[in-house]
XYZ file of N, CA and C in Angstrom:
621
model
N 0.055 31.694 39.404
C -0.559 30.571 39.818
C -2.039 30.546 39.464
N -2.801 29.225 39.515
C -3.912 29.211 39.270
C -4.819 29.398 40.625
N -6.142 29.309 40.619
C -6.793 29.236 41.906
C -8.145 29.847 41.932
N -8.690 29.899 40.511
C -9.976 30.133 40.573
C -10.168 31.673 40.878
N -11.322 31.956 41.510
C -11.599 33.628 41.754
C -10.233 34.055 42.674
N -9.584 33.445 43.282
C -8.455 33.908 44.108
C -7.311 34.288 43.037
N -7.306 34.016 41.901
C -6.428 34.310 40.870
C -6.567 35.586 40.255
N -7.791 36.348 40.654
C -7.909 37.602 40.479
C -6.917 38.609 41.228
N -6.307 37.981 42.143
C -5.275 39.067 42.993
C -4.270 39.157 41.912
N -3.988 38.363 40.626
C -2.887 38.662 39.868
C -3.083 40.036 39.261
N -4.414 40.473 38.965
C -4.594 41.961 38.639
C -4.026 42.942 39.491
N -4.269 43.026 40.679
C -3.875 43.852 41.592
C -2.256 43.805 41.784
N -1.771 42.628 41.654
C -0.224 42.675 41.615
C 0.476 43.344 40.392
N -0.212 43.222 39.315
C 0.241 43.712 38.147
C -0.127 45.381 38.045
N -1.230 45.755 38.906
C -1.537 47.235 39.047
C -0.314 47.717 39.762
N -0.056 47.121 40.927
C 1.025 47.636 41.540
C 2.464 47.982 41.039
N 2.763 46.660 40.264
C 3.960 46.792 39.372
C 4.068 47.936 38.311
N 2.651 48.119 37.797
C 2.925 49.221 36.737
C 2.685 50.513 37.367
N 2.060 50.791 38.329
C 2.182 52.010 39.021
C 3.536 52.536 39.618
N 4.659 51.420 39.666
C 6.011 51.677 40.087
C 6.891 51.395 38.867
N 6.012 51.587 37.675
C 7.043 51.592 36.585
C 7.856 50.152 36.252
N 7.149 49.172 36.888
C 7.877 47.923 36.760
C 6.958 46.928 35.589
N 7.592 46.997 34.529
C 6.708 45.964 33.488
C 7.441 44.921 33.469
N 6.937 43.602 33.626
C 7.621 42.485 33.574
C 7.952 41.979 31.923
N 9.210 41.435 31.935
C 10.023 41.087 30.522
C 9.113 39.738 30.120
N 8.600 39.091 31.165
C 8.176 37.672 30.824
C 7.061 37.392 31.728
N 5.904 36.963 31.260
C 4.765 36.548 32.114
C 4.550 35.146 31.908
N 4.476 34.033 32.682
C 4.122 32.998 32.650
C 2.892 32.533 33.542
N 2.037 32.001 33.062
C 0.660 31.557 34.060
C 0.010 30.229 33.776
N -0.731 29.983 34.616
C -1.423 28.788 34.588
C -2.884 28.876 34.980
N -3.959 28.296 34.440
C -5.317 28.529 34.819
C -5.806 29.943 34.681
N -6.198 30.293 36.039
C -6.637 31.782 35.767
C -5.376 32.663 35.791
N -4.214 32.187 36.333
C -2.988 33.075 36.219
C -2.629 33.235 34.726
N -2.960 32.002 33.896
C -2.696 32.237 32.649
C -3.727 33.021 31.631
N -5.020 33.195 32.248
C -6.014 34.091 31.524
C -5.551 35.431 31.932
N -5.363 35.765 33.118
C -4.943 37.224 33.390
C -3.604 37.594 32.795
N -2.662 36.772 32.922
C -1.320 36.952 32.491
C -1.342 36.987 30.867
N -2.167 36.252 30.118
C -2.107 36.324 28.723
C -2.791 37.486 28.076
N -4.005 37.983 28.596
C -4.648 39.119 28.452
C -3.777 40.311 28.741
N -3.044 40.418 29.925
C -2.177 41.625 30.133
C -1.062 41.449 28.846
N -0.595 40.487 28.693
C 0.675 40.557 28.065
C 0.256 40.765 26.456
N -1.091 40.708 26.204
C -1.511 41.022 24.788
C -1.722 42.439 24.451
N -1.521 43.312 25.894
C -1.710 44.564 25.750
C -3.059 45.141 26.248
N -3.739 44.375 26.897
C -5.051 44.662 27.481
C -4.871 45.780 28.741
N -5.462 46.737 28.582
C -5.258 47.773 29.965
C -5.863 47.152 31.182
N -5.159 47.507 32.143
C -5.603 46.893 33.383
C -7.068 47.355 33.594
N -7.480 48.479 33.481
C -8.719 49.097 33.616
C -9.715 48.073 33.155
N -9.565 47.584 31.836
C -10.346 46.774 31.104
C -10.468 45.330 31.819
N -9.256 44.974 32.058
C -9.223 43.680 32.973
C -10.100 43.767 34.027
N -9.686 44.859 34.995
C -10.662 45.135 36.207
C -12.179 44.997 35.866
N -12.632 45.814 34.954
C -14.117 45.925 34.516
C -14.430 44.378 34.116
N -13.949 43.536 33.341
C -14.251 42.275 32.806
C -14.548 41.459 34.136
N -13.630 41.552 34.949
C -13.803 40.541 36.164
C -14.347 40.844 37.212
N -14.794 42.305 37.351
C -15.496 42.471 38.683
C -16.849 41.828 38.975
N -16.641 41.504 40.270
C -17.821 40.857 40.798
C -18.082 39.150 40.090
N -16.715 38.427 39.924
C -17.169 37.213 39.528
C -17.751 36.140 40.612
N -18.502 35.346 40.189
C -19.242 34.426 40.944
C -18.948 33.020 40.459
N -17.852 32.295 40.826
C -17.310 31.036 40.157
C -18.453 29.968 40.456
N -19.233 30.217 41.438
C -19.792 28.924 41.885
C -21.425 29.093 41.252
N -21.652 30.332 40.374
C -23.021 30.120 40.022
C -22.798 29.633 38.596
N -23.110 28.469 38.410
C -22.994 27.795 37.118
C -24.108 27.834 36.564
N -25.310 27.788 37.064
C -26.514 28.067 36.180
C -27.089 29.517 36.303
N -27.389 30.303 35.412
C -27.863 31.515 35.435
C -29.025 31.675 34.397
N -29.914 32.586 34.835
C -31.086 32.953 33.875
C -30.619 33.907 32.862
N -29.223 34.538 32.742
C -28.803 35.071 31.561
C -28.498 34.328 30.573
N -28.739 34.585 29.384
C -28.057 34.043 28.191
C -26.546 34.352 28.055
N -25.782 33.561 27.489
C -24.021 33.797 27.562
C -24.050 35.085 26.838
N -24.838 35.573 25.718
C -24.510 36.880 24.980
C -24.920 37.959 25.962
N -25.742 37.758 26.763
C -26.443 39.154 27.731
C -25.137 39.127 28.788
N -24.615 38.031 29.216
C -23.591 38.100 30.234
C -22.293 38.970 29.576
N -22.004 38.357 28.431
C -20.818 38.929 27.821
C -20.929 40.640 27.698
N -22.362 41.121 27.408
C -22.482 42.368 27.234
C -22.343 43.044 28.344
N -22.323 42.452 29.515
C -22.292 43.370 30.823
C -20.766 43.558 31.151
N -19.714 42.689 30.549
C -18.510 42.708 30.740
C -18.029 42.715 32.192
N -18.862 42.168 32.904
C -18.163 41.929 34.213
C -18.618 40.789 34.819
N -18.922 39.908 34.057
C -19.183 38.312 34.635
C -18.592 37.302 33.701
N -17.251 37.517 33.688
C -16.336 36.806 32.519
C -16.454 35.297 33.053
N -16.090 34.755 34.104
C -16.264 33.533 34.530
C -17.623 33.038 34.654
N -18.589 33.671 35.040
C -20.210 33.274 34.883
C -20.201 32.738 33.324
N -20.006 33.584 32.329
C -20.116 33.453 31.034
C -19.374 32.056 30.570
N -18.126 31.975 30.914
C -17.624 30.860 30.500
C -17.986 29.542 30.933
N -18.418 29.439 32.306
C -19.063 28.347 32.903
C -20.414 28.056 32.321
N -21.105 28.944 32.222
C -22.406 28.677 31.608
C -22.451 27.979 30.146
N -21.523 28.959 29.499
C -21.628 28.321 28.021
C -21.030 26.797 28.201
N -19.960 26.590 28.895
C -19.673 25.022 28.810
C -20.706 24.199 29.507
N -21.616 24.834 30.339
C -22.750 23.942 30.804
C -23.680 23.572 29.885
N -24.096 24.748 29.150
C -24.959 24.441 27.986
C -24.730 23.831 26.659
N -23.102 23.823 26.573
C -22.509 22.841 25.431
C -22.771 21.385 26.019
N -22.654 21.240 27.180
C -22.699 19.701 27.332
C -24.146 19.238 27.457
N -25.203 20.027 27.779
C -26.493 19.752 27.682
C -26.843 19.489 26.133
N -26.245 20.094 25.255
C -26.789 20.217 23.959
C -26.287 19.094 23.350
N -24.844 18.737 23.905
C -24.277 17.518 23.260
C -25.164 16.320 23.513
N -25.756 16.310 24.831
C -26.425 15.056 25.334
C -27.758 14.926 24.230
N -28.048 15.910 23.855
C -29.391 15.863 22.908
C -28.979 15.918 21.354
N -27.607 15.622 20.980
C -27.216 15.597 19.876
C -27.054 16.648 19.023
N -26.988 18.054 19.760
C -26.909 19.267 19.066
C -25.800 19.983 19.402
N -24.737 19.647 18.761
C -23.270 20.129 19.128
C -23.080 21.664 18.797
N -22.794 22.537 19.587
C -22.439 23.845 19.219
C -21.015 24.330 19.465
N -20.555 25.406 18.956
C -19.239 26.050 19.160
C -19.081 26.052 20.447
N -17.817 25.827 20.964
C -17.187 26.083 22.194
C -17.272 27.636 22.521
N -18.334 27.852 23.681
C -18.536 29.122 23.955
C -17.247 29.826 24.607
N -16.502 29.119 25.391
C -15.329 29.398 25.989
C -14.398 29.949 24.831
N -14.163 29.138 24.088
C -13.208 29.604 22.911
C -13.554 30.400 21.936
N -14.823 30.573 21.667
C -15.165 31.536 20.760
C -15.285 32.888 21.552
N -15.507 32.926 23.024
C -15.442 34.249 23.558
C -14.071 34.862 23.626
N -13.130 33.859 23.834
C -11.649 34.380 23.833
C -11.116 35.010 22.459
N -11.672 34.018 21.487
C -11.289 34.602 19.998
C -11.933 35.957 19.822
N -13.162 36.021 20.222
C -13.742 37.552 19.922
C -13.023 38.554 20.752
N -12.434 38.235 21.858
C -11.978 39.253 22.732
C -10.604 39.640 22.108
N -9.675 38.611 21.832
C -8.559 38.971 21.559
C -8.104 38.662 20.093
N -8.874 38.118 19.387
C -8.476 38.117 17.904
C -7.632 36.744 17.564
N -7.069 36.847 16.512
C -6.052 35.692 16.129
C -4.686 35.935 16.405
N -4.480 36.963 17.291
C -2.937 37.235 17.940
C -2.220 35.997 18.344
N -0.925 35.910 17.755
C -0.005 34.759 18.031
C 0.773 35.089 19.536
N 1.068 34.107 20.054
C 2.032 34.548 21.443
C 3.336 34.988 20.874
N 3.984 34.616 19.926
C 5.216 35.117 19.565
C 5.373 36.604 19.165
N 4.068 37.141 19.063
C 3.862 38.508 18.322
C 3.365 39.554 19.618
N 3.220 38.761 20.880
C 2.820 39.581 22.012
C 3.810 40.719 22.476
N 3.407 41.821 23.111
C 4.262 43.154 23.384
C 5.041 42.360 24.611
N 4.484 41.582 25.524
C 5.394 40.934 26.551
C 5.594 39.461 26.159
N 6.610 39.084 26.245
C 6.856 37.366 26.221
C 5.721 36.666 27.142
N 5.271 35.652 26.792
C 4.320 35.058 27.436
C 4.465 33.442 27.279
N 3.837 32.739 28.221
C 3.914 31.215 28.181
C 2.955 30.713 28.949
N 2.016 29.622 28.951
C 1.298 29.172 29.632
C 1.265 27.573 29.626
N 0.743 26.789 30.368
C 0.730 25.371 30.361
C -0.393 24.543 30.307
N -0.668 23.517 30.075
C -1.561 22.596 30.094
C -1.120 21.350 30.180
N -2.079 20.170 30.448
C -1.850 18.878 30.682
C -2.639 18.151 29.428
N -1.822 17.230 28.883
C -2.570 16.371 27.835
C -2.999 15.148 28.637
N -4.446 14.908 28.605
C -5.087 13.946 29.207
C -4.612 12.486 28.783
N -4.108 12.311 27.186
C -3.935 10.971 26.666
C -2.516 10.614 27.135
N -1.383 11.660 27.184
C -0.115 11.405 27.457
C 0.146 11.580 28.756
N -0.338 12.323 29.479
C -0.056 12.948 30.787
C 1.094 13.617 31.093
N 1.451 14.379 29.723
C 2.538 15.237 29.816
C 2.186 16.707 29.727
N 3.078 17.396 30.534
C 2.838 19.041 30.526
C 3.009 19.503 29.157
N 1.975 20.448 28.700
C 2.239 21.121 27.492
C 2.561 22.383 27.689
N 3.500 22.912 27.096
C 3.972 24.611 27.144
C 3.744 25.196 25.928
N 2.789 26.282 26.134
C 2.514 27.169 24.992
C 3.474 28.393 25.067
N 4.317 28.534 23.851
C 5.092 29.491 23.754
C 5.102 30.237 22.465
N 4.152 29.631 21.726
C 3.874 30.010 20.075
C 2.495 29.544 20.020
N 1.932 30.148 19.032
C 0.454 29.844 18.260
C -0.591 30.766 18.745
N -1.603 30.390 18.644
C -2.901 31.332 18.797
C -2.884 31.478 20.406
N -2.961 32.788 20.642
C -3.259 33.068 22.196
C -4.553 32.544 22.718
N -5.443 32.619 21.907
C -6.791 32.328 22.522
C -7.097 30.708 22.792
N -6.210 29.932 21.988
C -6.359 28.508 22.268
C -5.499 28.496 23.302
N -4.319 28.721 23.601
C -3.552 28.575 24.774
C -4.202 29.049 26.133
N -4.912 30.008 25.990
C -5.731 30.232 27.048
C -6.773 29.307 27.434
N -7.671 28.880 26.315
C -8.766 27.949 26.572
C -8.096 26.751 27.254
N -6.822 26.238 26.600
C -6.320 25.048 27.131
C -5.925 25.097 28.793
N -5.143 26.212 29.059
C -4.772 26.276 30.344
C -5.983 26.509 31.384
N -6.972 26.984 31.047
C -8.209 27.219 31.972
C -9.237 26.015 32.020
N -8.735 24.866 31.151
C -9.954 23.927 31.156
C -9.843 23.041 32.603
N -10.356 23.725 33.534
C -10.392 22.801 34.731
C -11.362 21.834 34.801
N -10.843 20.765 35.410
C -11.773 19.514 35.260
C -13.110 19.598 36.035
N -14.367 19.286 35.324
C -15.400 19.280 35.739
C -16.240 20.435 35.433
N -15.455 21.751 35.431
C -16.014 22.887 35.066
C -16.212 23.280 33.493
N -14.887 22.919 32.822
C -15.003 22.847 31.575
C -14.531 21.630 30.945
N -14.987 21.565 29.576
C -14.690 20.487 28.787
C -13.144 20.615 28.373
N -12.265 19.278 28.377
C -10.920 19.309 27.826
C -10.883 20.161 26.262
N -10.144 20.799 25.928
C -9.573 21.471 24.833
C -9.034 20.626 23.870
N -9.410 20.343 22.776
C -8.702 19.436 21.590
C -7.943 20.338 20.938
N -6.708 19.862 20.764
C -5.359 20.555 20.265
C -4.563 19.619 19.776
N -4.284 19.309 18.345
C -3.252 18.711 17.835
C -3.269 17.216 18.172
N -4.356 16.400 18.043
C -4.609 15.117 18.661
C -4.236 14.989 20.161
N -4.655 15.873 20.860
C -4.221 15.985 22.514
C -5.820 16.360 22.763
N -5.995 15.995 23.935
C -7.014 16.524 25.000
C -6.521 17.231 26.148
N -6.375 18.691 26.126
C -5.971 19.304 27.283
C -6.726 19.702 28.305
N -6.207 19.661 29.562
C -6.990 20.319 30.659
C -5.989 21.293 31.410
N -6.547 22.008 32.505
C -5.715 22.872 33.273
C -4.417 22.639 33.631
N -3.404 23.415 33.219
C -2.120 23.177 33.537
C -1.670 23.282 34.909
N -2.614 23.919 35.796
C -2.148 23.845 37.458
C -2.360 22.235 38.013
N -3.059 21.467 37.319
C -3.115 20.124 37.701
C -1.722 19.566 37.921
N -0.702 19.814 37.138
C 0.463 19.120 37.465
C 1.586 20.241 37.846
N 1.338 21.589 37.523
C 2.459 22.634 37.513
C 1.786 23.950 37.831
N 1.226 24.114 39.330
C 0.428 25.455 39.610
C 1.337 26.372 39.957
N 2.740 26.253 39.813
C 3.683 27.369 40.231
C 4.674 27.194 39.103
N 4.401 27.716 37.811
C 5.389 27.493 36.688
C 6.686 28.485 36.625
N 7.225 28.521 37.814
C 8.410 29.214 37.940
C 9.511 28.755 36.904
N 9.607 27.391 36.846
C 10.463 27.033 35.744
C 10.397 27.126 34.409
N 9.272 27.253 34.151
C 8.989 27.778 32.807
C 9.604 29.286 32.239
N 9.359 30.120 33.365
C 9.745 31.510 33.218
C 11.374 31.483 33.090
N 11.876 30.679 33.896
C 13.347 30.690 33.920
C 13.833 29.909 32.612
N 13.322 29.124 32.064
C 13.644 28.496 30.848
C 13.422 29.533 29.720
N 12.491 30.414 30.086
C 12.260 31.675 28.951
C 13.394 32.682 29.081
N 14.212 32.451 30.038
C 15.298 33.644 30.243
C 15.071 34.602 31.432
N 14.187 34.362 32.397
C 13.974 35.136 33.516
C 15.055 34.894 34.575
N 15.670 36.045 35.168
C 16.623 36.205 35.869
C 16.510 36.184 37.394
N 15.104 36.983 37.686
C 14.385 37.236 38.895
C 12.951 37.025 38.454
N 12.443 36.179 39.631
C 10.798 35.951 39.227
C 10.154 36.338 40.619
N 8.859 36.548 40.248
C 7.819 36.910 41.264
C 6.604 35.820 41.271
N 6.769 35.144 42.152
C 5.492 34.135 42.259
C 4.307 34.606 43.101
N 3.303 34.699 42.491
C 1.974 35.362 43.390
C 1.269 33.939 43.867
N 1.488 33.803 45.227
C 0.918 32.828 45.800
C -0.447 32.989 46.436
N -1.663 32.730 45.580
C -2.822 32.796 45.910
C -3.489 31.816 46.829
N -2.690 30.736 47.232
C -3.124 29.738 48.122
C -2.803 29.929 49.558
N -1.963 30.820 49.875
C -1.549 31.046 51.351
C -2.953 31.588 52.038
N -3.289 30.946 53.339
C -4.237 31.358 54.313
C -4.500 32.734 54.249
N -5.854 33.255 53.949
C -6.000 34.682 53.777
C -6.098 35.287 55.627
N -5.568 36.470 55.465
C -5.467 37.268 56.859
C -6.359 38.257 56.723
N -6.791 38.444 57.848
C -7.835 39.839 58.147
C -7.004 41.012 58.331
N -7.099 41.932 57.414
C -6.215 43.100 57.611
C -6.992 44.021 58.654
N -6.090 44.937 59.202
C -6.612 45.860 60.233
C -7.400 47.122 59.476
N -8.342 47.798 59.824
C -8.866 48.762 59.233
C -7.848 50.009 59.223
N -8.318 50.743 57.994
C -7.342 51.605 57.859
C -7.345 52.798 59.127
N -6.338 53.292 59.437
C -6.182 54.236 60.616
C -6.096 53.407 62.005
N -6.206 52.059 61.893
C -6.209 51.480 63.426
C -4.677 50.711 63.487
N -4.361 50.509 64.599
C -3.069 50.017 64.709
C -3.263 48.251 64.492
N -1.977 48.027 63.833
C -1.821 46.497 63.563
C -1.978 45.611 64.777
């Protein structure tokens, strides 16, 4: 599922599965779930994923740091993406169009790898603003698919793709279990990051 910073819970779930030698045959994600799932399906170690997403601050849209400085820190991924999108909008207003920071970052991170060549079968979704249809990425460049599924309205610009304008897939299907089943999944695990959060008892104390 998508869910902004709450979607980082997916890393913890993958960590528990991996420690118990349970590697998914198929990973399907949307929005933040598409980002985490796609990077993991590409073979990125969980330790690197944790490092990249440590201390994310989703609501810090404006920062004193330049995007390149943020990227070097490797621990402000969402800050970098939001800041890059924000600066692009300002530059566009003044007639100075620049490369999509979000897409450029993802391309530098994972290269030109295509979804059909990933070690783990992967899919993510997006929504075409023009037709209103859900678009499912099962093939093609992984970085473009992630860019599309993460295009949350108001935070990121829509992603142009094959005469379409794509936004966050979670806007129409935030629990894409059906996509996993269509890809051949017999048993599915849905990580619900929208359930009310509960206060956990301290270690050593009685629940």
